[in-house]
Amino acid sequence: MARISVQEAAFDLAAELAGFGEGRADVGAVVTFSGLVRDDGGDLAALEIEHYPAMTARAIEAMADQAEARWHLADCRVIHRYGRLVVGAPIMMVATAARHRAEAFAAAEFLMDYLKSRAPFWKKEIRADGSTWVAAKDSDEDALKRW
Amino acid sequence: MVEVLYFAWVRERIGLAKEHVETSAATVADLVAELAAREDRYAAAFADTSALRVALDQELSEFDAPLAGVREVAFFPPMTGG
């Protein structure tokens, strides 16, 4: 059963991963991904992430259920933050535990692709001279087709 | 009556996060037409529905979907999570 957290607070990646997938005979692979706030233009002050509280956790649970069934995951953990996040801060993490690494990697990539364009989050870039909503990319939508 | 929610630039353009709407619209597209006819700010937000997404009772849906029995409609731009 996946554990999903949608939260404003920072998370401790090491603490989240301590013991994840360990101590059982059917897990040979753990994959983790974490996404941080990047500044491509050199002038980003922060990201402001808005979400749809009544829908977010449900949407992510549905994605995690699919991933667990398809890649026979032994465990799955997703954390996604919202609110104001400064450059370099962690935004989200995904961890998957499976029998083999191909399954753990595929499940993590599937979850990342779906979180990007099917979880109800919207990013706004905050700069000294104004702020702009991040536009969804066609390539993000295309990424879903491989699944 | 339905609860209508707006997120991201749709919320900013309309100037509201949510409102109760009295409607007998049969589909999402009918509701959009009613809202867009209200005021310029609504017309601007709904000018291009191909740039929008809709969720019905917290599930992603389509603009031609029926509204019968739906309690909450949310309009927003394509999502940018991850």
PDB file of C-alpha atoms in Angstrom, chain A residues 4-146:
ATOM      1  CA  ILE A   4       1.152   9.470  -0.188  1.00  0.00           C
ATOM      2  CA  SER A   5       1.816  12.830   1.439  1.00  0.00           C
ATOM      3  CA  VAL A   6       0.832  16.213   0.046  1.00  0.00           C
ATOM      4  CA  GLN A   7       2.338  18.789   2.353  1.00  0.00           C
ATOM      5  CA  GLU A   8       3.677  22.292   2.703  1.00  0.00           C
ATOM      6  CA  ALA A   9       6.448  21.311   5.095  1.00  0.00           C
ATOM      7  CA  ALA A  10       9.916  20.236   4.000  1.00  0.00           C
ATOM      8  CA  PHE A  11      10.732  16.541   4.196  1.00  0.00           C
ATOM      9  CA  ASP A  12      13.866  14.700   5.248  1.00  0.00           C
ATOM     10  CA  LEU A  13      14.798  12.451   2.340  1.00  0.00           C
ATOM     11  CA  ALA A  14      17.196  10.321   4.398  1.00  0.00           C
ATOM     12  CA  ALA A  15      14.615   9.795   7.137  1.00  0.00           C
ATOM     13  CA  GLU A  16      11.943   8.862   4.590  1.00  0.00           C
ATOM     14  CA  LEU A  17      14.220   6.288   3.011  1.00  0.00           C
ATOM     15  CA  ALA A  18      15.549   4.749   6.210  1.00  0.00           C
ATOM     16  CA  GLY A  19      14.526   1.102   6.094  1.00  0.00           C
ATOM     17  CA  PHE A  20      12.398   1.583   2.959  1.00  0.00           C
ATOM     18  CA  GLY A  21      11.897  -1.787   1.267  1.00  0.00           C
ATOM     19  CA  GLU A  22      14.346  -3.462   3.622  1.00  0.00           C
ATOM     20  CA  GLY A  23      13.949  -6.597   5.723  1.00  0.00           C
ATOM     21  CA  ARG A  24      11.902  -8.663   3.303  1.00  0.00           C
ATOM     22  CA  ALA A  25      12.752 -11.483   0.938  1.00  0.00           C
ATOM     23  CA  ASP A  26      10.849 -10.273  -2.115  1.00  0.00           C
ATOM     24  CA  VAL A  27      12.590  -6.911  -2.603  1.00  0.00           C
ATOM     25  CA  GLY A  28      15.825  -6.698  -4.562  1.00  0.00           C
ATOM     26  CA  ALA A  29      15.631  -3.105  -5.754  1.00  0.00           C
ATOM     27  CA  VAL A  30      14.784   0.328  -4.382  1.00  0.00           C
ATOM     28  CA  VAL A  31      14.706   3.363  -6.660  1.00  0.00           C
ATOM     29  CA  THR A  32      14.306   6.902  -5.381  1.00  0.00           C
ATOM     30  CA  PHE A  33      13.904  10.178  -7.186  1.00  0.00           C
ATOM     31  CA  SER A  34      13.696  13.646  -5.706  1.00  0.00           C
ATOM     32  CA  GLY A  35      12.996  16.877  -7.542  1.00  0.00           C
ATOM     33  CA  LEU A  36      14.423  20.229  -6.453  1.00  0.00           C
ATOM     34  CA  VAL A  37      13.632  23.833  -7.407  1.00  0.00           C
ATOM     35  CA  ARG A  38      15.975  24.714 -10.280  1.00  0.00           C
ATOM     36  CA  ASP A  39      16.806  28.226 -11.491  1.00  0.00           C
ATOM     37  CA  ASP A  40      17.539  28.257 -15.223  1.00  0.00           C
ATOM     38  CA  GLY A  41      17.585  32.024 -15.722  1.00  0.00           C
ATOM     39  CA  GLY A  42      19.573  33.040 -12.650  1.00  0.00           C
ATOM     40  CA  ASP A  43      16.824  35.316 -11.333  1.00  0.00           C
ATOM     41  CA  LEU A  44      14.290  32.987  -9.751  1.00  0.00           C
ATOM     42  CA  ALA A  45      13.349  33.927  -6.190  1.00  0.00           C
ATOM     43  CA  ALA A  46      10.989  31.020  -5.496  1.00  0.00           C
ATOM     44  CA  LEU A  47       8.338  28.711  -6.856  1.00  0.00           C
ATOM     45  CA  GLU A  48       4.788  29.075  -5.642  1.00  0.00           C
ATOM     46  CA  ILE A  49       2.989  25.744  -6.010  1.00  0.00           C
ATOM     47  CA  GLU A  50      -0.795  25.720  -5.951  1.00  0.00           C
ATOM     48  CA  HIS A  51      -2.848  22.528  -5.781  1.00  0.00           C
ATOM     49  CA  TYR A  52      -6.419  21.247  -5.618  1.00  0.00           C
ATOM     50  CA  PRO A  53      -6.611  19.865  -2.059  1.00  0.00           C
ATOM     51  CA  ALA A  54      -9.732  17.739  -2.517  1.00  0.00           C
ATOM     52  CA  MET A  55      -8.265  16.035  -5.576  1.00  0.00           C
ATOM     53  CA  THR A  56      -4.491  15.866  -5.186  1.00  0.00           C
ATOM     54  CA  ALA A  57      -3.962  12.941  -2.829  1.00  0.00           C
ATOM     55  CA  ARG A  58      -6.724  10.925  -4.534  1.00  0.00           C
ATOM     56  CA  ALA A  59      -5.179  11.477  -7.968  1.00  0.00           C
ATOM     57  CA  ILE A  60      -1.734  10.424  -6.740  1.00  0.00           C
ATOM     58  CA  GLU A  61      -3.177   7.368  -4.967  1.00  0.00           C
ATOM     59  CA  ALA A  62      -4.786   6.270  -8.229  1.00  0.00           C
ATOM     60  CA  MET A  63      -1.413   6.581  -9.995  1.00  0.00           C
ATOM     61  CA  ALA A  64       0.370   4.695  -7.227  1.00  0.00           C
ATOM     62  CA  ASP A  65      -2.255   1.923  -7.292  1.00  0.00           C
ATOM     63  CA  GLN A  66      -1.627   1.490 -11.010  1.00  0.00           C
ATOM     64  CA  ALA A  67       2.141   1.414 -10.525  1.00  0.00           C
ATOM     65  CA  GLU A  68       1.902  -1.091  -7.676  1.00  0.00           C
ATOM     66  CA  ALA A  69      -0.256  -3.442  -9.695  1.00  0.00           C
ATOM     67  CA  ARG A  70       1.697  -3.145 -12.919  1.00  0.00           C
ATOM     68  CA  TRP A  71       5.214  -3.559 -11.493  1.00  0.00           C
ATOM     69  CA  HIS A  72       4.276  -5.647  -8.431  1.00  0.00           C
ATOM     70  CA  LEU A  73       5.724  -3.101  -6.063  1.00  0.00           C
ATOM     71  CA  ALA A  74       6.374  -4.171  -2.494  1.00  0.00           C
ATOM     72  CA  ASP A  75       6.315  -0.558  -1.341  1.00  0.00           C
ATOM     73  CA  CYS A  76       5.800   2.906  -2.745  1.00  0.00           C
ATOM     74  CA  ARG A  77       6.222   6.352  -1.190  1.00  0.00           C
ATOM     75  CA  VAL A  78       5.315   9.706  -2.764  1.00  0.00           C
ATOM     76  CA  ILE A  79       5.705  13.142  -1.189  1.00  0.00           C
ATOM     77  CA  HIS A  80       4.790  16.311  -3.070  1.00  0.00           C
ATOM     78  CA  ARG A  81       5.002  19.774  -1.545  1.00  0.00           C
ATOM     79  CA  TYR A  82       3.006  22.915  -2.242  1.00  0.00           C
ATOM     80  CA  GLY A  83       3.334  26.536  -1.188  1.00  0.00           C
ATOM     81  CA  ARG A  84       6.365  28.771  -1.553  1.00  0.00           C
ATOM     82  CA  LEU A  85       9.602  26.879  -2.227  1.00  0.00           C
ATOM     83  CA  VAL A  86      12.962  28.585  -2.610  1.00  0.00           C
ATOM     84  CA  VAL A  87      15.629  27.714  -5.190  1.00  0.00           C
ATOM     85  CA  GLY A  88      17.388  24.491  -4.283  1.00  0.00           C
ATOM     86  CA  ALA A  89      14.597  23.262  -2.012  1.00  0.00           C
ATOM     87  CA  PRO A  90      13.157  19.773  -2.477  1.00  0.00           C
ATOM     88  CA  ILE A  91       9.739  19.753  -4.188  1.00  0.00           C
ATOM     89  CA  MET A  92       8.880  16.080  -4.239  1.00  0.00           C
ATOM     90  CA  MET A  93      10.126  12.534  -3.951  1.00  0.00           C
ATOM     91  CA  VAL A  94       9.154   9.118  -5.253  1.00  0.00           C
ATOM     92  CA  ALA A  95      10.475   5.813  -3.916  1.00  0.00           C
ATOM     93  CA  THR A  96       9.630   2.373  -5.255  1.00  0.00           C
ATOM     94  CA  ALA A  97      10.604  -1.060  -3.989  1.00  0.00           C
ATOM     95  CA  ALA A  98      10.331  -4.083  -6.290  1.00  0.00           C
ATOM     96  CA  ARG A  99      11.768  -7.501  -6.911  1.00  0.00           C
ATOM     97  CA  HIS A 100      14.056  -6.295  -9.729  1.00  0.00           C
ATOM     98  CA  ARG A 101      15.549  -2.945 -10.671  1.00  0.00           C
ATOM     99  CA  ALA A 102      13.813  -2.725 -14.073  1.00  0.00           C
ATOM    100  CA  GLU A 103      10.450  -2.776 -12.282  1.00  0.00           C
ATOM    101  CA  ALA A 104      11.515  -0.291  -9.626  1.00  0.00           C
ATOM    102  CA  PHE A 105      12.914   2.133 -12.233  1.00  0.00           C
ATOM    103  CA  ALA A 106       9.914   1.813 -14.570  1.00  0.00           C
ATOM    104  CA  ALA A 107       7.437   2.386 -11.738  1.00  0.00           C
ATOM    105  CA  ALA A 108       9.348   5.464 -10.540  1.00  0.00           C
ATOM    106  CA  GLU A 109       9.469   6.918 -14.067  1.00  0.00           C
ATOM    107  CA  PHE A 110       5.788   6.196 -14.623  1.00  0.00           C
ATOM    108  CA  LEU A 111       4.937   7.983 -11.379  1.00  0.00           C
ATOM    109  CA  MET A 112       7.131  10.963 -12.286  1.00  0.00           C
ATOM    110  CA  ASP A 113       5.557  11.277 -15.734  1.00  0.00           C
ATOM    111  CA  TYR A 114       2.049  11.108 -14.304  1.00  0.00           C
ATOM    112  CA  LEU A 115       2.766  13.465 -11.416  1.00  0.00           C
ATOM    113  CA  LYS A 116       4.034  16.010 -13.918  1.00  0.00           C
ATOM    114  CA  SER A 117       0.893  16.236 -16.013  1.00  0.00           C
ATOM    115  CA  ARG A 118      -1.954  14.469 -14.156  1.00  0.00           C
ATOM    116  CA  ALA A 119      -1.589  15.530 -10.548  1.00  0.00           C
ATOM    117  CA  PRO A 120      -3.356  18.849  -9.917  1.00  0.00           C
ATOM    118  CA  PHE A 121      -0.379  21.081  -9.147  1.00  0.00           C
ATOM    119  CA  TRP A 122       0.468  24.384 -10.819  1.00  0.00           C
ATOM    120  CA  LYS A 123       3.836  26.087 -10.525  1.00  0.00           C
ATOM    121  CA  LYS A 124       4.342  29.827 -10.587  1.00  0.00           C
ATOM    122  CA  GLU A 125       7.823  31.278 -10.930  1.00  0.00           C
ATOM    123  CA  ILE A 126       8.399  34.247  -8.631  1.00  0.00           C
ATOM    124  CA  ARG A 127      10.995  36.792  -9.762  1.00  0.00           C
ATOM    125  CA  ALA A 128      11.954  40.258  -8.567  1.00  0.00           C
ATOM    126  CA  ASP A 129      10.379  41.755 -11.702  1.00  0.00           C
ATOM    127  CA  GLY A 130       7.171  39.729 -11.656  1.00  0.00           C
ATOM    128  CA  SER A 131       5.824  36.223 -11.710  1.00  0.00           C
ATOM    129  CA  THR A 132       4.693  33.806 -14.405  1.00  0.00           C
ATOM    130  CA  TRP A 133       2.817  30.514 -14.449  1.00  0.00           C
ATOM    131  CA  VAL A 134       4.894  27.628 -15.758  1.00  0.00           C
ATOM    132  CA  ALA A 135       3.345  26.321 -18.981  1.00  0.00           C
ATOM    133  CA  ALA A 136       2.904  22.590 -19.469  1.00  0.00           C
ATOM    134  CA  LYS A 137       5.201  21.182 -22.144  1.00  0.00           C
ATOM    135  CA  ASP A 138       4.070  19.045 -25.081  1.00  0.00           C
ATOM    136  CA  SER A 139       6.967  16.740 -24.255  1.00  0.00           C
ATOM    137  CA  ASP A 140       5.457  16.084 -20.808  1.00  0.00           C
ATOM    138  CA  GLU A 141       2.170  15.054 -22.408  1.00  0.00           C
ATOM    139  CA  ASP A 142       4.046  12.926 -24.963  1.00  0.00           C
ATOM    140  CA  ALA A 143       5.896  11.195 -22.123  1.00  0.00           C
ATOM    141  CA  LEU A 144       2.621   9.608 -20.990  1.00  0.00           C
ATOM    142  CA  LYS A 145       2.179   7.815 -24.299  1.00  0.00           C
ATOM    143  CA  ARG A 146       4.965   5.353 -23.596  1.00  0.00           C
TER     144      ARG A 146
END
